[in-house]
Amino acid sequence: MAWLRLQAAAAVLALTAIAGAAHGFEFHEATIDAIQLGFRNGSLTSTALVRFYLDQIGRLNPLLRAVIEVNPDALRQAACADAERGRGQPTGALHGVPVLLKDNIATRDALNTTAGSLALLGSVVRRDAGVAARLRRAGAVVLGKSNPSEWSEFRQVDNGWSARGGQTRNPYVLSSDPCGSSAGSGVAAAANMAAVTLGTDTDGSILCPSSFNSVVGIRPTLGLTSRAGVVPITPLQDTVG
């Protein structure tokens, strides 16, 4: 009889776990498709998603140094996205999705755009970079800026180091190379600090951190993504992905 009671209790716990999974949302490793499904079925809001990523950044970034700055307007943007969704007005596939941008991609907001350098701290850009403007039109939440190798390693520094952000560290092996000037974007994606991150690639700076930090990276063919408002190295090789 005791064994039957134990089996019954185990079955109840299993059903409870299944029910919780059905009505909850799994934040870790969430894809854009899963996020949009959560928005539609009511198990997720943009505000909850932004709070989760801000919590991840708060807990992990002092060690990993992948994020150079968070957007003080991120929660307000998330609340606006939730309100638009409530009125049946989503604006795109990235609507309400938090995105981190490498710190060489200009944003006309409360965030700095410095390429990791103290020399540009406090400077004000005239407009959003082309890719940032498209993200806003798609309804994305600009969560903050990821830590680059300073000047995208045009200044000779270690991979993932900047004067502003310090040394980005590989989340799987802290002593391992995070690789490439977009190391912060790669590490942030790997450590669940954002659903999506943007980086730039001149000579492997998207491909290398993607490989070393076990995430998927896409390096678009040269010219397929706008480079307007991105701190450059060379127009012959730079691409945003």
PDB file of N, CA and C in Angstrom, residues 179-223:
ATOM      1  N   CYS A 179      37.378  35.278 -27.861  1.00  0.00           N
ATOM      2  CA  CYS A 179      37.652  35.382 -29.293  1.00  0.00           C
ATOM      3  C   CYS A 179      36.912  36.510 -30.000  1.00  0.00           C
ATOM      4  N   GLY A 180      37.670  37.315 -30.735  1.00  0.00           N
ATOM      5  CA  GLY A 180      37.094  38.283 -31.656  1.00  0.00           C
ATOM      6  C   GLY A 180      36.618  39.566 -31.000  1.00  0.00           C
ATOM      7  N   SER A 181      36.478  40.609 -31.813  1.00  0.00           N
ATOM      8  CA  SER A 181      36.071  41.902 -31.265  1.00  0.00           C
ATOM      9  C   SER A 181      34.605  41.934 -30.871  1.00  0.00           C
ATOM     10  N   SER A 182      33.794  40.980 -31.358  1.00  0.00           N
ATOM     11  CA  SER A 182      32.392  40.867 -30.942  1.00  0.00           C
ATOM     12  C   SER A 182      32.231  39.846 -29.826  1.00  0.00           C
ATOM     13  N   ALA A 183      33.290  39.667 -29.032  1.00  0.00           N
ATOM     14  CA  ALA A 183      33.261  38.680 -27.949  1.00  0.00           C
ATOM     15  C   ALA A 183      32.114  38.949 -26.985  1.00  0.00           C
ATOM     16  N   GLY A 184      31.874  40.212 -26.656  1.00  0.00           N
ATOM     17  CA  GLY A 184      30.796  40.526 -25.726  1.00  0.00           C
ATOM     18  C   GLY A 184      29.442  40.071 -26.231  1.00  0.00           C
ATOM     19  N   SER A 185      29.211  40.240 -27.532  1.00  0.00           N
ATOM     20  CA  SER A 185      27.939  39.798 -28.112  1.00  0.00           C
ATOM     21  C   SER A 185      27.815  38.282 -28.050  1.00  0.00           C
ATOM     22  N   GLY A 186      28.901  37.574 -28.335  1.00  0.00           N
ATOM     23  CA  GLY A 186      28.876  36.115 -28.288  1.00  0.00           C
ATOM     24  C   GLY A 186      28.666  35.586 -26.883  1.00  0.00           C
ATOM     25  N   VAL A 187      29.387  36.145 -25.922  1.00  0.00           N
ATOM     26  CA  VAL A 187      29.276  35.698 -24.534  1.00  0.00           C
ATOM     27  C   VAL A 187      27.898  36.029 -23.973  1.00  0.00           C
ATOM     28  N   ALA A 188      27.364  37.210 -24.297  1.00  0.00           N
ATOM     29  CA  ALA A 188      26.037  37.597 -23.801  1.00  0.00           C
ATOM     30  C   ALA A 188      24.968  36.631 -24.293  1.00  0.00           C
ATOM     31  N   ALA A 189      25.057  36.232 -25.557  1.00  0.00           N
ATOM     32  CA  ALA A 189      24.091  35.265 -26.086  1.00  0.00           C
ATOM     33  C   ALA A 189      24.253  33.914 -25.397  1.00  0.00           C
ATOM     34  N   ALA A 190      25.491  33.486 -25.192  1.00  0.00           N
ATOM     35  CA  ALA A 190      25.746  32.180 -24.574  1.00  0.00           C
ATOM     36  C   ALA A 190      25.268  32.136 -23.128  1.00  0.00           C
ATOM     37  N   ALA A 191      25.363  33.257 -22.437  1.00  0.00           N
ATOM     38  CA  ALA A 191      25.033  33.302 -21.004  1.00  0.00           C
ATOM     39  C   ALA A 191      23.600  33.771 -20.752  1.00  0.00           C
ATOM     40  N   ASN A 192      22.755  33.776 -21.791  1.00  0.00           N
ATOM     41  CA  ASN A 192      21.347  34.153 -21.638  1.00  0.00           C
ATOM     42  C   ASN A 192      21.177  35.554 -21.069  1.00  0.00           C
ATOM     43  N   MET A 193      21.998  36.491 -21.566  1.00  0.00           N
ATOM     44  CA  MET A 193      21.840  37.888 -21.195  1.00  0.00           C
ATOM     45  C   MET A 193      20.950  38.641 -22.180  1.00  0.00           C
ATOM     46  N   ALA A 194      20.624  38.019 -23.295  1.00  0.00           N
ATOM     47  CA  ALA A 194      19.713  38.584 -24.296  1.00  0.00           C
ATOM     48  C   ALA A 194      19.308  37.470 -25.240  1.00  0.00           C
ATOM     49  N   ALA A 195      18.139  37.640 -25.838  1.00  0.00           N
ATOM     50  CA  ALA A 195      17.694  36.652 -26.824  1.00  0.00           C
ATOM     51  C   ALA A 195      18.491  36.771 -28.111  1.00  0.00           C
ATOM     52  N   VAL A 196      18.837  38.008 -28.460  1.00  0.00           N
ATOM     53  CA  VAL A 196      19.521  38.298 -29.714  1.00  0.00           C
ATOM     54  C   VAL A 196      20.611  39.323 -29.444  1.00  0.00           C
ATOM     55  N   THR A 197      21.759  39.173 -30.081  1.00  0.00           N
ATOM     56  CA  THR A 197      22.805  40.182 -30.004  1.00  0.00           C
ATOM     57  C   THR A 197      23.297  40.500 -31.410  1.00  0.00           C
ATOM     58  N   LEU A 198      23.744  41.732 -31.582  1.00  0.00           N
ATOM     59  CA  LEU A 198      24.372  42.126 -32.841  1.00  0.00           C
ATOM     60  C   LEU A 198      25.852  42.367 -32.615  1.00  0.00           C
ATOM     61  N   GLY A 199      26.641  41.947 -33.613  1.00  0.00           N
ATOM     62  CA  GLY A 199      28.067  42.226 -33.614  1.00  0.00           C
ATOM     63  C   GLY A 199      28.481  42.710 -34.988  1.00  0.00           C
ATOM     64  N   THR A 200      29.769  42.951 -35.143  1.00  0.00           N
ATOM     65  CA  THR A 200      30.311  43.288 -36.449  1.00  0.00           C
ATOM     66  C   THR A 200      31.494  42.386 -36.734  1.00  0.00           C
ATOM     67  N   ASP A 201      31.759  42.191 -38.020  1.00  0.00           N
ATOM     68  CA  ASP A 201      32.819  41.271 -38.439  1.00  0.00           C
ATOM     69  C   ASP A 201      33.622  41.917 -39.558  1.00  0.00           C
ATOM     70  N   THR A 202      34.927  41.998 -39.342  1.00  0.00           N
ATOM     71  CA  THR A 202      35.852  42.435 -40.386  1.00  0.00           C
ATOM     72  C   THR A 202      36.722  41.263 -40.824  1.00  0.00           C
ATOM     73  N   ASP A 203      37.165  40.490 -39.844  1.00  0.00           N
ATOM     74  CA  ASP A 203      38.048  39.357 -40.144  1.00  0.00           C
ATOM     75  C   ASP A 203      37.814  38.249 -39.114  1.00  0.00           C
ATOM     76  N   GLY A 204      36.546  37.803 -38.994  1.00  0.00           N
ATOM     77  CA  GLY A 204      36.247  36.694 -38.094  1.00  0.00           C
ATOM     78  C   GLY A 204      35.637  37.081 -36.769  1.00  0.00           C
ATOM     79  N   SER A 205      35.261  38.346 -36.590  1.00  0.00           N
ATOM     80  CA  SER A 205      34.824  38.802 -35.274  1.00  0.00           C
ATOM     81  C   SER A 205      33.389  38.428 -34.922  1.00  0.00           C
ATOM     82  N   ILE A 206      32.631  37.865 -35.848  1.00  0.00           N
ATOM     83  CA  ILE A 206      31.367  37.199 -35.517  1.00  0.00           C
ATOM     84  C   ILE A 206      31.579  35.692 -35.476  1.00  0.00           C
ATOM     85  N   LEU A 207      32.281  35.175 -36.463  1.00  0.00           N
ATOM     86  CA  LEU A 207      32.461  33.725 -36.573  1.00  0.00           C
ATOM     87  C   LEU A 207      33.256  33.160 -35.406  1.00  0.00           C
ATOM     88  N   CYS A 208      34.314  33.855 -35.003  1.00  0.00           N
ATOM     89  CA  CYS A 208      35.183  33.314 -33.950  1.00  0.00           C
ATOM     90  C   CYS A 208      34.507  33.276 -32.582  1.00  0.00           C
ATOM     91  N   PRO A 209      33.888  34.371 -32.095  1.00  0.00           N
ATOM     92  CA  PRO A 209      33.213  34.269 -30.790  1.00  0.00           C
ATOM     93  C   PRO A 209      32.026  33.320 -30.810  1.00  0.00           C
ATOM     94  N   SER A 210      31.382  33.176 -31.963  1.00  0.00           N
ATOM     95  CA  SER A 210      30.283  32.203 -32.054  1.00  0.00           C
ATOM     96  C   SER A 210      30.816  30.799 -31.823  1.00  0.00           C
ATOM     97  N   SER A 211      31.935  30.494 -32.463  1.00  0.00           N
ATOM     98  CA  SER A 211      32.543  29.167 -32.320  1.00  0.00           C
ATOM     99  C   SER A 211      33.052  28.933 -30.903  1.00  0.00           C
ATOM    100  N   PHE A 212      33.768  29.896 -30.349  1.00  0.00           N
ATOM    101  CA  PHE A 212      34.404  29.702 -29.048  1.00  0.00           C
ATOM    102  C   PHE A 212      33.410  29.697 -27.902  1.00  0.00           C
ATOM    103  N   ASN A 213      32.221  30.331 -28.090  1.00  0.00           N
ATOM    104  CA  ASN A 213      31.235  30.418 -27.010  1.00  0.00           C
ATOM    105  C   ASN A 213      29.976  29.595 -27.291  1.00  0.00           C
ATOM    106  N   SER A 214      30.048  28.742 -28.321  1.00  0.00           N
ATOM    107  CA  SER A 214      29.001  27.753 -28.604  1.00  0.00           C
ATOM    108  C   SER A 214      27.643  28.382 -28.874  1.00  0.00           C
ATOM    109  N   VAL A 215      27.620  29.400 -29.730  1.00  0.00           N
ATOM    110  CA  VAL A 215      26.361  29.991 -30.165  1.00  0.00           C
ATOM    111  C   VAL A 215      26.335  30.048 -31.692  1.00  0.00           C
ATOM    112  N   VAL A 216      25.155  30.302 -32.238  1.00  0.00           N
ATOM    113  CA  VAL A 216      25.011  30.446 -33.681  1.00  0.00           C
ATOM    114  C   VAL A 216      25.285  31.890 -34.063  1.00  0.00           C
ATOM    115  N   GLY A 217      26.205  32.100 -34.984  1.00  0.00           N
ATOM    116  CA  GLY A 217      26.499  33.430 -35.490  1.00  0.00           C
ATOM    117  C   GLY A 217      26.280  33.481 -36.987  1.00  0.00           C
ATOM    118  N   ILE A 218      25.751  34.596 -37.469  1.00  0.00           N
ATOM    119  CA  ILE A 218      25.519  34.773 -38.904  1.00  0.00           C
ATOM    120  C   ILE A 218      26.324  35.982 -39.365  1.00  0.00           C
ATOM    121  N   ARG A 219      27.245  35.736 -40.288  1.00  0.00           N
ATOM    122  CA  ARG A 219      28.029  36.820 -40.893  1.00  0.00           C
ATOM    123  C   ARG A 219      27.468  37.065 -42.291  1.00  0.00           C
ATOM    124  N   PRO A 220      26.658  38.110 -42.463  1.00  0.00           N
ATOM    125  CA  PRO A 220      26.044  38.340 -43.768  1.00  0.00           C
ATOM    126  C   PRO A 220      27.081  38.683 -44.840  1.00  0.00           C
ATOM    127  N   THR A 221      26.737  38.363 -46.072  1.00  0.00           N
ATOM    128  CA  THR A 221      27.564  38.766 -47.201  1.00  0.00           C
ATOM    129  C   THR A 221      27.749  40.280 -47.181  1.00  0.00           C
ATOM    130  N   LEU A 222      28.945  40.719 -47.501  1.00  0.00           N
ATOM    131  CA  LEU A 222      29.274  42.133 -47.481  1.00  0.00           C
ATOM    132  C   LEU A 222      28.256  42.948 -48.267  1.00  0.00           C
ATOM    133  N   GLY A 223      27.693  43.970 -47.621  1.00  0.00           N
ATOM    134  CA  GLY A 223      26.760  44.856 -48.288  1.00  0.00           C
ATOM    135  C   GLY A 223      25.297  44.527 -48.071  1.00  0.00           C
TER     136      GLY A 223
END
